[in-house]
């Protein structure tokens, strides 16, 4: 019946043997949060805030950003809402980035690199996020962190934004969780060092694969090299999950790989428990994972990590997937 279906849809995600999983949604606009909740999302794992900037003809001011973040936080009724700070540049350029005409925008002035050079604008976004943090379980995530100095620098700006909120008597969650994307190989390699300073990390495989394989993620000519099953990519993913787990901080994945059912079993076997994906993938991954036991997933992960070619790993995980369908 529809009632039974609705119950399954809204039951918390878990493996067959009862390991709890968190299946979150990736969204681009605040309006997508409530429908995601209705479709079974257990939180928002990635709110790509740059779409607020890309959609506007003028830069959104603090007030209009605050309204968007508050709306998303409230819509999720206490479930986690991870909002990523402006990730403009590369494939999502804004005004002065376009004007700059970089030779290699993928390796250039994007995300926090840009924001740290536009400190006042960046601080406005952080103030909007802080102010919205009292309306739900809002968490702040920084994209494209590539070294510890950059992490220190963004945390300094956040500290300053907090001081301004204190000064202006604007309430915010003093314990707001802060985290980073792991999407640059240098960050994955040093995940253990970065983990010391934050509450969570989220693996962005779209960029992580691009930068690990030296392949523009939108270039069809070299698309065959863009493969989440490349052993180098998997080693970085495994290393990051283990570093976070050892440091006692949360780790999730919000790149496309997290919503790929064949990858989900493997990732669970590597120790991942939080997956953030496009809303239509959630039910599929949830149904699949309910049929998988943790030891099976771990066995698959061990076997996959022994192989040397992406093609062999893909074959292995896809054959395993068939046994659950
Ligand atoms: C990623 O890089 O995997 C990611 C989730 O961020 P985006 O796709 O927005 O670059
Ligand atoms: Mg990215």
Coordinates of C-alpha atoms and ligand atoms in Angstrom, one line a residue:
X1 CA 0.0 0.0 0.0
X2 CA 1.0 3.6 -0.3
X3 CA 1.2 3.9 3.5
X4 CA 3.6 1.0 3.6
X5 CA 5.7 2.5 0.9
X6 CA 5.8 5.8 2.7
X7 CA 7.0 3.9 5.8
X8 CA 9.8 2.2 4.0
X9 CA 10.8 5.5 2.4
X10 CA 11.0 7.3 5.7
X11 CA 12.6 4.5 7.8
X12 CA 16.2 5.3 8.6
X13 CA 18.7 3.7 6.2
X14 CA 20.6 0.7 7.4
X15 CA 22.4 -2.4 6.2
X16 CA 20.8 -5.8 6.5
X17 CA 22.7 -6.4 9.7
X18 CA 21.7 -3.1 11.3
X19 CA 24.6 -0.7 10.7
X20 CA 23.1 2.8 10.5
X21 CA 23.7 4.8 7.3
X22 CA 22.9 8.4 6.6
X23 CA 21.6 9.1 3.1
X24 CA 21.6 12.9 2.4
X25 CA 20.7 15.0 -0.5
X26 CA 22.7 17.4 -2.7
X27 CA 20.8 20.5 -3.5
X28 CA 21.5 23.8 -5.4
X29 CA 18.7 26.0 -4.0
X30 CA 16.9 26.3 -0.7
X31 CA 13.5 25.4 -2.2
X32 CA 14.8 21.9 -2.9
X33 CA 15.3 21.1 0.7
X34 CA 11.7 20.3 1.7
X35 CA 11.0 18.1 -1.3
X36 CA 14.2 16.2 -0.6
X37 CA 13.0 15.5 2.9
X38 CA 9.7 14.3 1.6
X39 CA 11.5 12.0 -0.8
X40 CA 13.4 10.3 2.0
X41 CA 16.6 12.4 2.4
X42 CA 17.9 12.2 6.0
X43 CA 19.6 15.5 5.7
X44 CA 21.3 17.8 3.2
X45 CA 24.9 16.8 2.7
X46 CA 25.7 19.5 0.2
X47 CA 23.9 22.7 -0.5
X48 CA 25.9 24.3 -3.4
X49 CA 25.6 28.0 -2.4
X50 CA 27.2 29.3 -5.6
X51 CA 23.9 28.8 -7.3
X52 CA 22.6 31.8 -5.3
X53 CA 25.3 33.8 -6.8
X54 CA 25.0 32.4 -10.3
X55 CA 21.2 32.9 -10.3
X56 CA 21.4 36.5 -9.3
X57 CA 22.2 39.4 -11.6
X58 CA 23.7 41.1 -8.6
X59 CA 25.6 39.5 -5.7
X60 CA 23.1 38.4 -3.1
X61 CA 23.4 40.5 0.0
X62 CA 23.7 39.1 3.6
X63 CA 20.0 39.4 4.1
X64 CA 18.9 37.4 1.1
X65 CA 21.5 34.8 1.7
X66 CA 20.4 34.5 5.3
X67 CA 16.8 34.0 4.1
X68 CA 17.9 31.1 1.8
X69 CA 20.0 29.4 4.4
X70 CA 17.3 29.8 7.1
X71 CA 14.7 28.3 4.7
X72 CA 16.8 25.2 4.0
X73 CA 17.7 24.8 7.7
X74 CA 14.0 25.1 8.8
X75 CA 12.8 22.8 6.0
X76 CA 14.9 19.9 7.3
X77 CA 13.3 20.0 10.8
X78 CA 16.5 19.5 12.8
X79 CA 18.2 17.1 10.4
X80 CA 21.7 18.1 9.3
X81 CA 22.0 20.8 6.6
X82 CA 25.6 21.2 5.3
X83 CA 26.0 24.4 3.4
X84 CA 29.1 24.8 1.3
X85 CA 30.5 28.3 1.0
X86 CA 30.9 29.9 -2.4
X87 CA 32.6 27.5 -4.8
X88 CA 32.7 29.9 -7.8
X89 CA 35.3 29.4 -10.5
X90 CA 36.4 26.6 -12.9
X91 CA 33.1 25.3 -14.3
X92 CA 31.0 27.9 -12.4
X93 CA 32.6 31.3 -13.0
X94 CA 31.3 34.6 -11.8
X95 CA 32.0 38.2 -13.0
X96 CA 35.5 39.0 -12.3
X97 CA 36.7 35.5 -12.7
X98 CA 35.4 35.5 -16.3
X99 CA 37.1 38.9 -16.8
X100 CA 40.4 37.5 -15.5
X101 CA 40.6 35.1 -18.4
X102 CA 42.8 32.5 -16.8
X103 CA 44.7 30.0 -18.9
X104 CA 43.8 27.2 -16.5
X105 CA 40.7 28.1 -14.5
X106 CA 40.4 24.6 -13.1
X107 CA 43.8 25.2 -11.4
X108 CA 43.1 28.8 -10.7
X109 CA 41.3 31.4 -8.7
X110 CA 38.3 29.3 -7.5
X111 CA 36.4 28.5 -4.3
X112 CA 38.2 29.5 -1.1
X113 CA 41.1 30.8 -3.1
X114 CA 38.8 33.5 -4.5
X115 CA 36.9 34.0 -1.3
X116 CA 40.1 34.7 0.7
X117 CA 40.9 37.5 -1.7
X118 CA 37.4 38.9 -1.4
X119 CA 37.3 38.8 2.4
X120 CA 34.4 41.2 3.0
X121 CA 32.2 39.3 0.6
X122 CA 33.2 36.0 2.1
X123 CA 32.5 37.3 5.6
X124 CA 29.1 38.4 4.6
X125 CA 28.3 34.9 3.5
X126 CA 29.7 33.5 6.8
X127 CA 27.6 36.0 8.8
X128 CA 24.5 34.9 6.9
X129 CA 25.3 31.3 7.6
X130 CA 26.0 32.0 11.3
X131 CA 22.7 33.9 11.7
X132 CA 20.8 31.0 10.0
X133 CA 22.5 28.4 12.3
X134 CA 20.0 28.9 15.1
X135 CA 17.2 27.7 12.8
X136 CA 18.3 24.1 12.5
X137 CA 21.4 21.8 12.4
X138 CA 23.2 24.0 10.0
X139 CA 26.9 23.1 9.3
X140 CA 29.4 25.1 7.3
X141 CA 31.7 23.5 4.7
X142 CA 34.6 25.0 2.9
X143 CA 35.4 23.8 -0.7
X144 CA 38.8 23.2 -2.4
X145 CA 40.9 23.3 0.7
X146 CA 44.4 22.3 -0.5
X147 CA 46.6 22.9 2.6
X148 CA 46.6 23.7 6.3
X149 CA 47.4 27.4 5.8
X150 CA 44.3 27.8 3.7
X151 CA 42.2 26.0 6.3
X152 CA 43.6 28.3 9.1
X153 CA 42.9 31.3 6.9
X154 CA 39.2 30.4 6.3
X155 CA 38.8 29.6 10.0
X156 CA 40.2 33.0 10.9
X157 CA 37.6 34.7 8.7
X158 CA 34.9 32.6 10.3
X159 CA 36.2 33.7 13.8
X160 CA 36.0 37.3 12.6
X161 CA 32.4 36.8 11.4
X162 CA 31.5 35.3 14.8
X163 CA 33.1 38.3 16.6
X164 CA 31.0 40.7 14.4
X165 CA 27.9 38.7 15.2
X166 CA 28.7 39.0 18.9
X167 CA 29.4 42.7 18.6
X168 CA 26.1 43.2 16.7
X169 CA 24.2 41.0 19.2
X170 CA 23.2 38.6 16.4
X171 CA 22.4 35.2 17.8
X172 CA 24.2 32.2 16.2
X173 CA 25.0 28.6 17.2
X174 CA 28.3 28.9 19.1
X175 CA 29.0 25.2 18.4
X176 CA 28.2 25.4 14.7
X177 CA 30.0 22.5 13.1
X178 CA 32.6 23.3 10.4
X179 CA 34.1 21.1 7.9
X180 CA 35.9 20.9 4.5
X181 CA 35.5 19.2 1.2
X182 CA 38.3 16.7 0.4
X183 CA 38.5 17.2 -3.3
X184 CA 42.1 18.1 -4.0
X185 CA 44.6 15.2 -3.8
X186 CA 46.9 17.1 -1.4
X187 CA 44.0 17.4 1.1
X188 CA 43.2 13.7 0.8
X189 CA 46.9 12.8 1.4
X190 CA 47.0 15.0 4.5
X191 CA 43.5 14.3 5.7
X192 CA 44.8 13.3 9.1
X193 CA 46.5 16.7 9.6
X194 CA 43.4 18.7 8.4
X195 CA 41.1 16.6 10.6
X196 CA 42.7 18.1 13.7
X197 CA 41.0 21.4 13.1
X198 CA 37.5 20.6 12.0
X199 CA 34.3 18.6 12.8
X200 CA 33.8 16.8 9.5
X201 CA 35.0 16.2 6.0
X202 CA 33.2 15.4 2.9
X203 CA 34.8 13.7 -0.1
X204 CA 34.1 15.4 -3.4
X205 CA 34.9 12.8 -5.9
X206 CA 34.0 14.9 -8.9
X207 CA 37.0 17.1 -8.4
X208 CA 39.1 14.6 -6.6
X209 CA 39.0 12.3 -9.6
X210 CA 39.6 15.3 -11.9
X211 CA 42.7 16.4 -10.0
X212 CA 44.1 12.9 -9.3
X213 CA 43.8 11.8 -12.9
X214 CA 44.7 15.2 -14.4
X215 CA 41.5 15.0 -16.5
X216 CA 39.1 17.9 -17.0
X217 CA 35.8 16.4 -15.8
X218 CA 34.0 17.9 -18.7
X219 CA 36.4 17.0 -21.5
X220 CA 34.9 14.1 -23.5
X221 CA 38.3 13.4 -25.2
X222 CA 39.8 12.1 -22.0
X223 CA 36.6 11.0 -20.2
X224 CA 37.8 7.4 -20.2
X225 CA 40.4 8.3 -17.6
X226 CA 37.8 9.9 -15.3
X227 CA 37.0 6.8 -13.3
X228 CA 36.1 6.5 -9.6
X229 CA 37.4 2.9 -9.6
X230 CA 40.9 4.0 -10.5
X231 CA 43.1 2.5 -7.7
X232 CA 44.7 5.8 -7.0
X233 CA 41.3 7.4 -6.4
X234 CA 40.2 4.5 -4.2
X235 CA 43.4 4.7 -2.2
X236 CA 42.8 8.4 -1.5
X237 CA 39.1 7.7 -0.6
X238 CA 40.1 4.9 1.7
X239 CA 42.9 7.0 3.3
X240 CA 40.5 9.9 3.9
X241 CA 37.8 7.7 5.4
X242 CA 40.3 6.0 7.7
X243 CA 41.9 9.3 8.7
X244 CA 38.6 10.8 9.7
X245 CA 37.5 7.7 11.5
X246 CA 40.8 7.6 13.4
X247 CA 40.5 11.3 14.3
X248 CA 37.0 10.8 15.5
X249 CA 35.4 13.3 13.1
X250 CA 32.5 12.7 10.7
X251 CA 33.2 11.8 7.1
X252 CA 30.8 11.7 4.2
X253 CA 31.0 11.7 0.4
X254 CA 29.1 14.1 -1.7
X255 CA 30.5 13.5 -5.2
X256 CA 28.6 11.6 -7.8
X257 CA 30.3 8.4 -6.7
X258 CA 28.2 8.4 -3.5
X259 CA 25.0 8.0 -5.4
X260 CA 26.2 5.2 -7.6
X261 CA 24.7 1.9 -6.3
X262 CA 27.7 -0.2 -7.4
X263 CA 30.0 2.1 -5.5
X264 CA 27.9 2.3 -2.4
X265 CA 28.6 -1.3 -1.3
X266 CA 32.3 -0.8 -1.8
X267 CA 32.3 2.5 0.1
X268 CA 30.4 1.0 3.0
X269 CA 33.1 -1.7 3.1
X270 CA 35.7 1.0 3.3
X271 CA 34.0 2.4 6.4
X272 CA 31.8 5.2 4.9
X273 CA 28.5 5.7 6.6
X274 CA 27.3 9.0 5.2
X275 CA 26.4 9.4 1.6
X276 CA 25.1 12.5 -0.1
X277 CA 23.6 12.3 -3.5
X278 CA 21.1 13.6 -6.1
X279 CA 17.6 13.0 -4.6
X280 CA 16.4 10.4 -7.2
X281 CA 19.3 8.1 -6.1
X282 CA 18.4 8.0 -2.5
X283 CA 15.7 5.3 -2.6
X284 CA 17.8 3.1 -4.9
X285 CA 20.8 3.2 -2.6
X286 CA 18.6 2.7 0.4
X287 CA 16.9 -0.3 -1.0
X288 CA 20.2 -1.8 -2.1
X289 CA 22.0 -1.2 1.2
X290 CA 19.1 -2.8 3.2
X291 CA 20.1 -6.1 1.4
X292 CA 23.8 -5.8 2.1
X293 CA 25.6 -7.0 5.3
X294 CA 28.6 -5.2 6.5
X295 CA 31.0 -8.2 6.3
X296 CA 30.0 -8.7 2.7
X297 CA 30.7 -5.1 1.9
X298 CA 34.1 -5.3 3.7
X299 CA 35.0 -8.4 1.8
X300 CA 34.2 -6.7 -1.4
X301 CA 36.3 -3.7 -0.5
X302 CA 39.3 -5.8 0.5
X303 CA 39.1 -7.7 -2.8
X304 CA 38.7 -4.4 -4.8
X305 CA 41.8 -2.9 -3.1
X306 CA 43.9 -5.8 -4.3
X307 CA 43.2 -5.1 -8.0
X308 CA 45.3 -2.9 -10.1
X309 CA 43.0 -1.8 -12.9
X310 CA 39.8 0.3 -12.8
X311 CA 38.2 -2.0 -15.3
X312 CA 38.7 -5.1 -13.1
X313 CA 37.4 -3.2 -10.0
X314 CA 34.3 -2.0 -11.9
X315 CA 33.6 -5.6 -13.1
X316 CA 34.0 -6.9 -9.5
X317 CA 31.6 -4.4 -8.0
X318 CA 29.0 -4.7 -10.8
X319 CA 29.0 -8.4 -10.5
X320 CA 28.4 -8.1 -6.7
X321 CA 25.6 -5.6 -7.3
X322 CA 23.8 -8.1 -9.6
X323 CA 23.6 -10.6 -6.7
X324 CA 21.5 -8.0 -4.7
X325 CA 19.1 -7.2 -7.5
Ligands
LIG1 C1 32.8 17.3 -6.0 O1 33.7 18.0 -6.5 O2 32.7 16.1 -6.0 C2 31.6 18.1 -5.5 C3 30.7 17.5 -4.9 O3 31.5 19.4 -5.8 P1 31.1 20.0 -7.2 O4 30.6 18.9 -8.1 O5 30.1 21.1 -6.9 O6 32.4 20.6 -7.7
LIG2 MG1 33.9 20.1 -6.2

